[in-house]
Coordinates of C-alpha atoms in Angstrom, one line a residue:
M1 CA 1.2 16.2 6.2
T2 CA -1.0 18.9 6.3
K3 CA -3.3 19.9 4.4
K4 CA -2.7 23.0 3.4
T5 CA 0.8 21.5 2.1
R6 CA -1.8 18.3 -0.4
L7 CA -3.2 21.1 -1.8
L8 CA 0.1 22.2 -3.1
L9 CA 0.7 19.2 -4.6
K10 CA -2.3 18.3 -5.8
A11 CA -2.3 21.8 -7.7
A12 CA 0.8 21.6 -9.1
G13 CA 0.8 17.7 -9.5
C14 CA -2.4 16.1 -10.2
A15 CA -3.3 14.9 -13.9
G16 CA -4.8 17.6 -15.7
A17 CA -2.8 20.6 -13.7
L18 CA 0.6 19.3 -14.5
L19 CA 3.7 21.6 -15.8
L20 CA 5.5 20.2 -18.4
A21 CA 9.1 20.1 -17.8
L22 CA 10.8 22.7 -19.6
G23 CA 8.1 23.8 -21.2
V24 CA 8.4 20.9 -24.0
A25 CA 5.0 19.7 -25.3
A26 CA 4.6 15.4 -24.8
P27 CA 5.8 14.1 -27.9
A28 CA 3.8 11.3 -30.0
P29 CA 4.3 8.0 -28.9
A30 CA 7.6 6.2 -29.9
R31 CA 7.5 3.3 -32.9
A32 CA 9.9 1.2 -30.0
E33 CA 10.2 2.2 -26.7
V34 CA 11.3 1.0 -23.9
R35 CA 8.1 -1.1 -22.0
I36 CA 8.4 -3.6 -19.1
D37 CA 6.1 -6.5 -19.4
I38 CA 5.0 -7.3 -15.9
T39 CA 2.7 -10.3 -16.9
K40 CA 5.2 -12.8 -17.0
G41 CA 5.8 -14.2 -13.7
V42 CA 9.7 -13.7 -13.7
V43 CA 10.2 -10.4 -14.8
E44 CA 14.1 -9.2 -15.7
P45 CA 14.4 -5.6 -14.0
L46 CA 14.9 -2.7 -16.5
P47 CA 17.9 -0.9 -16.0
I48 CA 17.7 2.6 -15.5
A49 CA 20.1 5.6 -15.0
I50 CA 18.4 8.2 -12.1
T51 CA 21.0 11.1 -12.1
S52 CA 21.0 13.7 -8.8
F53 CA 18.2 16.4 -9.9
A54 CA 20.5 19.1 -10.7
G55 CA 20.2 22.4 -8.6
A56 CA 21.8 26.0 -8.8
G57 CA 23.6 24.6 -5.1
G58 CA 23.4 24.4 -1.3
R59 CA 19.8 23.6 -0.5
E60 CA 18.3 22.9 -4.2
A61 CA 21.4 20.8 -4.9
Q62 CA 21.0 18.8 -1.7
V63 CA 16.9 17.9 -2.4
G64 CA 17.6 17.4 -5.3
S65 CA 20.0 14.4 -4.6
D66 CA 17.7 13.2 -2.0
I67 CA 14.9 13.5 -4.5
S68 CA 17.0 11.2 -6.9
K69 CA 17.9 8.6 -4.2
V70 CA 14.4 8.0 -2.9
V71 CA 12.8 7.8 -6.5
A72 CA 15.7 5.3 -7.5
A73 CA 14.7 3.2 -4.3
D74 CA 11.2 3.2 -4.9
L75 CA 11.4 2.0 -8.6
E76 CA 14.3 -0.9 -7.0
R77 CA 12.1 -2.3 -4.2
S78 CA 9.2 -3.1 -6.8
G79 CA 11.3 -5.6 -8.1
L80 CA 11.0 -4.6 -11.9
F81 CA 13.8 -1.8 -12.6
R82 CA 17.6 -2.4 -11.6
P83 CA 19.1 1.6 -11.2
L84 CA 22.3 2.3 -11.9
D85 CA 25.3 3.0 -10.4
P86 CA 25.9 7.0 -10.6
K87 CA 29.4 6.7 -10.2
G88 CA 29.7 4.9 -14.0
F89 CA 27.7 7.8 -15.9
L90 CA 29.3 9.8 -18.6
Q91 CA 27.1 12.8 -18.4
T92 CA 26.6 15.1 -15.8
P93 CA 23.0 16.3 -14.3
D94 CA 24.3 19.9 -14.9
Q95 CA 24.8 18.8 -18.8
L96 CA 21.7 17.5 -18.7
R97 CA 20.0 20.2 -17.8
S98 CA 18.5 21.2 -21.5
G99 CA 19.1 19.6 -24.6
E100 CA 19.0 16.0 -25.3
P101 CA 21.3 13.2 -23.9
R102 CA 24.4 11.8 -25.3
Y103 CA 22.4 8.4 -25.7
Q104 CA 25.6 6.7 -26.6
D105 CA 27.3 7.4 -23.2
W106 CA 24.2 6.1 -22.0
R107 CA 23.7 2.7 -23.7
A108 CA 27.6 2.7 -22.8
V109 CA 27.0 1.9 -19.0
G110 CA 24.1 -0.7 -20.1
A111 CA 21.1 2.0 -19.3
Q112 CA 17.6 1.1 -21.2
A113 CA 16.2 4.4 -19.4
L114 CA 16.8 7.8 -18.3
V115 CA 15.9 9.9 -16.0
A116 CA 17.3 13.3 -15.0
G117 CA 16.0 16.2 -13.2
N118 CA 15.8 20.3 -11.7
T119 CA 15.2 21.7 -8.4
T120 CA 14.6 25.1 -8.3
A121 CA 14.1 27.8 -5.3
M122 CA 10.8 30.1 -6.2
G123 CA 10.5 32.8 -4.3
D124 CA 7.4 31.9 -1.9
G125 CA 9.7 29.7 -0.4
R126 CA 8.4 26.6 -2.3
M127 CA 10.2 24.5 -4.2
K128 CA 9.6 23.7 -8.0
V129 CA 10.9 19.8 -9.1
D130 CA 10.7 18.9 -12.8
F131 CA 12.0 15.3 -14.3
R132 CA 12.8 14.5 -17.6
L133 CA 12.2 10.4 -18.9
W134 CA 14.4 9.0 -22.2
D135 CA 14.3 6.2 -23.9
V136 CA 17.6 5.3 -25.0
A137 CA 17.3 2.3 -26.3
A138 CA 15.7 4.0 -29.2
G139 CA 16.9 7.7 -28.6
Q140 CA 13.8 9.3 -28.0
Y141 CA 12.4 11.6 -25.0
M142 CA 9.1 10.0 -23.3
Q143 CA 8.0 12.3 -20.5
G144 CA 8.5 15.4 -18.3
L145 CA 6.3 16.7 -15.7
S146 CA 6.6 19.7 -13.0
Y147 CA 5.4 19.5 -9.5
T148 CA 5.7 22.7 -6.6
A149 CA 5.6 22.5 -2.8
T150 CA 7.0 23.3 0.2
A151 CA 10.9 22.0 0.4
D152 CA 10.7 20.1 3.5
N153 CA 7.9 18.0 1.6
W154 CA 10.4 16.4 -0.9
R155 CA 9.9 13.2 -0.1
R156 CA 6.4 13.0 -0.9
I157 CA 7.7 14.4 -4.7
A158 CA 10.0 11.8 -5.2
H159 CA 7.7 9.1 -4.2
I160 CA 5.2 11.1 -7.2
V161 CA 8.1 11.4 -9.5
A162 CA 8.4 7.6 -9.0
D163 CA 4.7 7.1 -9.9
A164 CA 5.2 8.8 -13.0
I165 CA 8.1 6.9 -14.0
Y166 CA 6.3 3.2 -12.7
K167 CA 3.5 4.3 -14.7
R168 CA 5.0 5.7 -17.9
L169 CA 7.2 2.2 -18.1
T170 CA 4.8 -0.1 -16.8
G171 CA 1.6 0.9 -18.3
E172 CA 0.3 0.6 -14.5
E173 CA -0.7 3.4 -12.2
G174 CA 2.3 3.6 -9.4
Y175 CA 1.8 3.0 -5.4
F176 CA 5.0 4.7 -4.0
D177 CA 2.7 7.8 -3.1
T178 CA 0.9 5.6 -0.1
R179 CA 1.1 5.2 3.6
I180 CA 0.9 2.6 5.4
V181 CA -0.6 1.7 8.9
Y182 CA 0.1 -1.1 11.5
V183 CA -0.1 -2.4 15.2
A184 CA 2.8 -1.1 17.1
E185 CA 4.0 -3.9 19.4
S186 CA 6.7 -3.7 22.4
G187 CA 7.1 -5.9 25.6
P188 CA 6.7 -9.5 26.8
A189 CA 4.7 -12.1 25.6
N190 CA 2.0 -11.9 28.0
A191 CA 2.0 -8.4 28.4
R192 CA 2.3 -6.9 25.0
K193 CA 2.0 -3.0 24.5
K194 CA 0.1 -2.6 20.9
Q195 CA -0.2 1.2 19.5
L196 CA -1.5 2.5 16.2
A197 CA 1.3 3.3 14.2
I198 CA 1.7 4.7 10.4
M199 CA 4.5 5.3 7.9
D200 CA 5.1 5.8 4.5
Q201 CA 4.9 3.0 2.0
D202 CA 9.0 2.8 2.9
G203 CA 8.9 3.0 6.5
E204 CA 9.9 6.5 6.6
N205 CA 8.3 9.3 8.2
H206 CA 7.2 7.5 10.8
Q207 CA 5.3 8.1 13.6
F208 CA 2.8 6.5 16.3
L209 CA -1.3 7.4 16.2
T210 CA -1.9 6.5 19.5
D211 CA -0.1 6.1 23.3
G212 CA -0.9 2.1 24.2
K213 CA -2.3 2.7 26.9
S214 CA -5.1 0.6 25.1
L215 CA -4.9 -2.3 23.0
V216 CA -5.6 -1.6 19.3
L217 CA -6.1 -4.0 16.6
T218 CA -6.9 -4.5 13.2
P219 CA -6.4 -0.9 11.5
R220 CA -7.9 -0.8 8.4
F221 CA -7.5 2.4 5.6
S222 CA -11.0 3.8 4.4
P223 CA -10.4 3.6 0.0
A224 CA -12.2 6.5 -0.2
T225 CA -10.5 9.1 2.8
Q226 CA -7.4 9.1 4.5
E227 CA -9.9 8.0 7.7
I228 CA -8.3 4.6 9.5
T229 CA -11.0 2.3 11.7
Y230 CA -9.7 -0.1 14.2
M231 CA -11.1 -2.0 17.2
S232 CA -9.6 -0.8 21.0
Y233 CA -9.9 -2.4 24.3
F234 CA -11.7 0.3 26.5
N235 CA -11.9 -0.6 30.2
K236 CA -11.9 -4.1 28.8
K237 CA -14.3 -3.3 26.7
P238 CA -14.0 -3.6 22.8
R239 CA -15.0 -0.5 20.8
V240 CA -14.5 0.5 17.0
Y241 CA -13.1 3.7 16.2
L242 CA -12.4 6.0 13.7
F243 CA -9.0 8.1 13.2
N244 CA -9.0 10.8 10.7
I245 CA -5.4 10.8 9.9
D246 CA -5.6 14.9 8.5
S247 CA -7.0 16.2 11.9
G248 CA -6.0 13.7 14.6
R249 CA -9.5 13.2 15.0
Q250 CA -11.2 10.0 17.1
E251 CA -14.7 8.6 16.8
V252 CA -16.2 6.2 18.6
L253 CA -18.9 4.4 16.5
G254 CA -20.1 2.4 19.0
D255 CA -20.4 0.0 22.4
F256 CA -21.7 -2.5 20.9
V257 CA -23.8 -5.0 22.9
G258 CA -21.3 -8.0 21.6
M259 CA -18.1 -8.3 20.9
T260 CA -17.2 -6.7 17.6
F261 CA -14.3 -8.0 15.1
A262 CA -12.7 -7.2 12.2
P263 CA -14.0 -3.8 11.3
R264 CA -13.3 -2.6 7.3
F265 CA -14.9 0.3 5.2
S266 CA -17.2 0.1 2.4
P267 CA -15.2 1.7 -1.1
D268 CA -16.9 4.4 -0.7
G269 CA -16.3 5.3 2.5
N270 CA -19.8 5.4 3.4
K271 CA -20.0 2.2 5.7
V272 CA -17.9 -0.2 7.9
I273 CA -18.9 -4.0 7.9
M274 CA -18.0 -6.0 10.7
S275 CA -18.5 -9.1 12.7
M276 CA -20.1 -9.1 16.0
A277 CA -21.1 -11.9 18.5
Q278 CA -24.5 -11.4 19.8
N279 CA -26.4 -14.5 22.0
G280 CA -23.5 -16.5 21.4
N281 CA -23.4 -16.1 17.8
T282 CA -21.3 -14.4 15.4
D283 CA -22.5 -12.6 12.1
I284 CA -21.7 -10.0 9.8
Y285 CA -22.9 -6.6 10.2
A286 CA -23.0 -3.6 8.2
L287 CA -22.6 0.2 9.9
D288 CA -24.2 3.1 7.5
L289 CA -21.6 6.1 8.9
R290 CA -24.3 8.4 8.2
T291 CA -26.9 7.4 9.7
R292 CA -25.3 4.4 12.1
R293 CA -28.0 2.3 11.0
Q294 CA -27.0 -1.4 10.9
T295 CA -27.5 -4.1 9.0
Q296 CA -27.5 -8.1 9.2
L297 CA -26.1 -9.4 6.6
T298 CA -25.2 -13.3 7.8
D299 CA -27.3 -15.7 9.9
S300 CA -25.5 -19.1 10.0
P301 CA -24.8 -21.3 13.1
G302 CA -21.4 -21.0 12.7
I303 CA -18.6 -18.1 13.3
D304 CA -18.6 -15.6 10.6
T305 CA -16.1 -13.2 9.7
G306 CA -13.1 -11.1 8.5
P307 CA -15.4 -9.7 5.8
S308 CA -13.9 -7.6 2.8
Y309 CA -16.0 -5.7 -0.2
S310 CA -15.0 -5.8 -3.6
P311 CA -14.0 -2.9 -5.3
D312 CA -17.2 -2.3 -6.7
G313 CA -19.3 -2.8 -3.5
Q314 CA -21.3 -5.4 -5.3
R315 CA -19.9 -8.3 -3.1
I316 CA -18.1 -9.1 -0.1
V317 CA -16.2 -11.8 1.1
F318 CA -15.7 -13.2 4.7
E319 CA -14.6 -16.5 6.4
S320 CA -17.0 -19.2 8.0
D321 CA -16.9 -22.5 9.9
R322 CA -20.2 -22.9 9.1
G323 CA -19.4 -26.1 6.6
G324 CA -17.4 -28.1 9.2
S325 CA -13.9 -25.6 8.6
Q326 CA -13.0 -22.3 8.2
Q327 CA -13.2 -21.8 4.5
L328 CA -13.9 -18.7 2.8
Y329 CA -17.1 -17.6 1.3
I330 CA -18.5 -15.0 -1.1
M331 CA -22.4 -13.0 -0.7
N332 CA -24.3 -10.1 -2.7
A333 CA -23.4 -6.9 -0.5
D334 CA -27.1 -7.1 1.0
G335 CA -26.3 -10.9 2.2
S336 CA -27.9 -12.8 -0.4
G337 CA -26.2 -15.1 -2.7
Q338 CA -24.1 -16.9 0.2
K339 CA -21.6 -19.2 -1.7
R340 CA -18.5 -21.5 -0.7
L341 CA -15.6 -19.9 -2.6
T342 CA -12.7 -22.5 -1.2
F343 CA -12.8 -26.2 -0.8
G344 CA -8.8 -26.6 0.3
E345 CA -7.2 -28.7 2.9
G346 CA -6.5 -26.4 6.0
R347 CA -8.3 -23.3 7.6
Y348 CA -8.4 -20.4 5.7
G349 CA -9.0 -17.0 6.8
T350 CA -8.6 -12.8 6.6
P351 CA -9.6 -12.1 3.1
V352 CA -9.0 -9.0 1.0
W353 CA -10.4 -8.3 -2.4
S354 CA -8.0 -6.8 -4.3
P355 CA -8.3 -2.9 -5.4
R356 CA -8.4 -4.7 -9.0
G357 CA -11.4 -7.0 -8.6
D358 CA -9.4 -10.1 -10.1
L359 CA -8.2 -11.9 -6.8
I360 CA -8.5 -12.6 -3.0
A361 CA -6.0 -12.5 -1.5
F362 CA -5.9 -15.0 1.8
T363 CA -4.1 -16.7 4.7
R364 CA -4.0 -20.8 4.8
Q365 CA -3.4 -22.7 7.7
R366 CA -2.3 -26.1 7.8
G367 CA -1.1 -27.6 10.7
S368 CA 1.7 -25.7 12.2
N369 CA 2.3 -24.3 8.6
F370 CA 1.3 -21.2 7.4
A371 CA 0.8 -19.7 3.3
L372 CA -0.5 -16.9 2.3
G373 CA -2.3 -17.0 -1.1
V374 CA -4.6 -15.2 -3.6
I375 CA -7.7 -16.5 -5.7
R376 CA -9.9 -15.4 -8.1
P377 CA -13.5 -14.8 -7.2
D378 CA -14.7 -17.0 -9.0
G379 CA -12.8 -19.9 -7.5
T380 CA -10.3 -21.2 -10.0
G381 CA -6.7 -20.6 -10.2
E382 CA -5.1 -20.8 -6.0
R383 CA -1.9 -19.8 -5.7
I384 CA 0.5 -19.7 -3.0
L385 CA 2.7 -16.5 -2.6
T386 CA 5.2 -17.3 0.7
E387 CA 5.2 -19.9 3.2
S388 CA 6.5 -19.7 6.9
F389 CA 5.7 -20.7 10.6
H390 CA 3.5 -17.8 10.8
V391 CA 2.0 -15.5 8.0
E392 CA -1.0 -13.2 8.7
G393 CA -2.6 -9.8 7.7
P394 CA -2.7 -9.6 4.1
T395 CA -3.4 -6.0 2.4
W396 CA -3.0 -4.7 -1.0
A397 CA -1.3 -2.1 -2.4
P398 CA -3.8 0.5 -4.2
N399 CA -2.4 -0.7 -7.5
G400 CA -3.3 -4.7 -7.3
R401 CA 0.3 -5.3 -7.8
V402 CA 1.5 -5.6 -4.3
L403 CA 0.9 -6.5 -1.0
S404 CA 1.7 -6.5 2.6
F405 CA 1.5 -8.7 5.3
F406 CA 3.1 -9.6 8.9
R407 CA 5.5 -12.7 9.7
D408 CA 6.6 -14.0 12.7
V409 CA 10.0 -14.4 13.1
P410 CA 13.2 -15.7 15.3
A411 CA 13.5 -12.5 18.2
G412 CA 16.8 -13.5 18.8
D413 CA 16.6 -12.5 22.5
G414 CA 15.2 -14.9 24.2
R415 CA 11.8 -13.9 23.8
G416 CA 11.0 -16.8 21.0
R417 CA 9.7 -14.8 18.0
S418 CA 8.4 -11.4 16.8
A419 CA 6.2 -9.9 14.3
K420 CA 8.3 -8.2 11.5
L421 CA 6.5 -6.4 8.0
Y422 CA 7.1 -7.5 4.6
T423 CA 6.1 -6.6 1.6
I424 CA 5.7 -9.2 -1.9
D425 CA 4.8 -9.2 -5.6
V426 CA 1.3 -10.7 -6.5
T427 CA 3.4 -13.0 -8.2
G428 CA 5.2 -14.6 -5.5
A429 CA 8.5 -13.0 -5.8
N430 CA 10.5 -9.7 -4.4
E431 CA 8.9 -10.5 -1.8
R432 CA 11.1 -7.1 1.2
R433 CA 11.1 -6.5 4.8
V434 CA 9.8 -3.5 5.4
I435 CA 12.0 -1.8 8.6
T436 CA 9.9 -0.5 11.4
P437 CA 11.3 0.8 15.1
L438 CA 9.2 -1.9 16.9
D439 CA 7.7 -5.2 16.1
G440 CA 4.7 -4.5 13.9
S441 CA 1.9 -7.1 12.7
D442 CA -1.8 -6.1 10.7
P443 CA -0.5 -3.6 8.1
A444 CA -3.4 -1.8 6.3
W445 CA -1.9 -0.1 3.0
S446 CA -3.7 3.3 2.1
P447 CA -5.0 4.8 -1.3
L448 CA -2.8 7.2 -3.3
I449 CA -2.7 10.2 -1.2
P450 CA -4.4 13.0 -2.4

């Protein structure tokens, strides 16, 4: 996606610069409106009718149809919505282009919420897309917004529309206008080819970022910018790189004296935290990207690695075997106040702080069994979300509601097992496979695209 394309979307689609659909002002809050309570462990998906976004015909009609399908797919994949079959709708998209819907017709098909939209080709080659959201149960209009972008950028508009609907009906920020970077794997088990790949959160717009000539590991998105940090082996020597998605520019952060592991950004994007092995000991260091100055944060006889900042940048969670077994620890951002977080059986690793700050995701190994779980920063409330032979690499969606991870599954072709990407709700429900062209591991979720 080009910088120019994002600027067009930002100018027409961000809060404070949105055009109200059909020029209708936003209404006062409804007295009894549809709202999903997502604090419960199990949520009954909300039946929602999403009509094809009406267009004048030709390209407009096709784009409108495509947008509505992506919006429906995004909402359905969240597990919180159940899009209804359009074949049962009693009103056509054209009949919804203006005026109020016939609420009794939508109640008859079981809808609790209704989405309709329009696509309009503009003289400069761009496409204007607007949508409206109604509370069918209360018979009230809820929201209407417009976006303008190039017609070939329709898929991103669909994700932005889905985010707006998700936020209006759940009260939480959406996560559909995001991307996932991961390690694409291919080849035999003893000679795996690993290259960086990136895609939209639904698996579309897939592309490879590296050619696979050098082994790549642990890609991580910056929470503040569209940049990635990752490890790569150049001439059998580990290096930490920065990759700018906008420009495709790649920069070496440095050839460090010892082996480096698990680089990850600070919340403001100005630092990279990682572990380095020096003089036979592995400790955690912070690297200031502006000055290239390194600061050692831990100094223990054990292996300290896997660091992750809290969203306010004040604390760091990491894994260490300093106490005899691999467990999670927390410290202040300057390395002070180090204390143990987990005391359970097994080995705890790969901690990642939620963007909300309320939970830390981790993996736990007991024998040959792996589990993905979450725990509060004070060490309470440990919960396991999913278990299997091997799960690894948790990463949070920017709203802190959904996690992505990878799992080894039977390959079915004599190669034993292969790695596949999945998503799961923070409650442990709605586990979904993310389809990729090759095997996939080590996912990293981007912030919302600016």
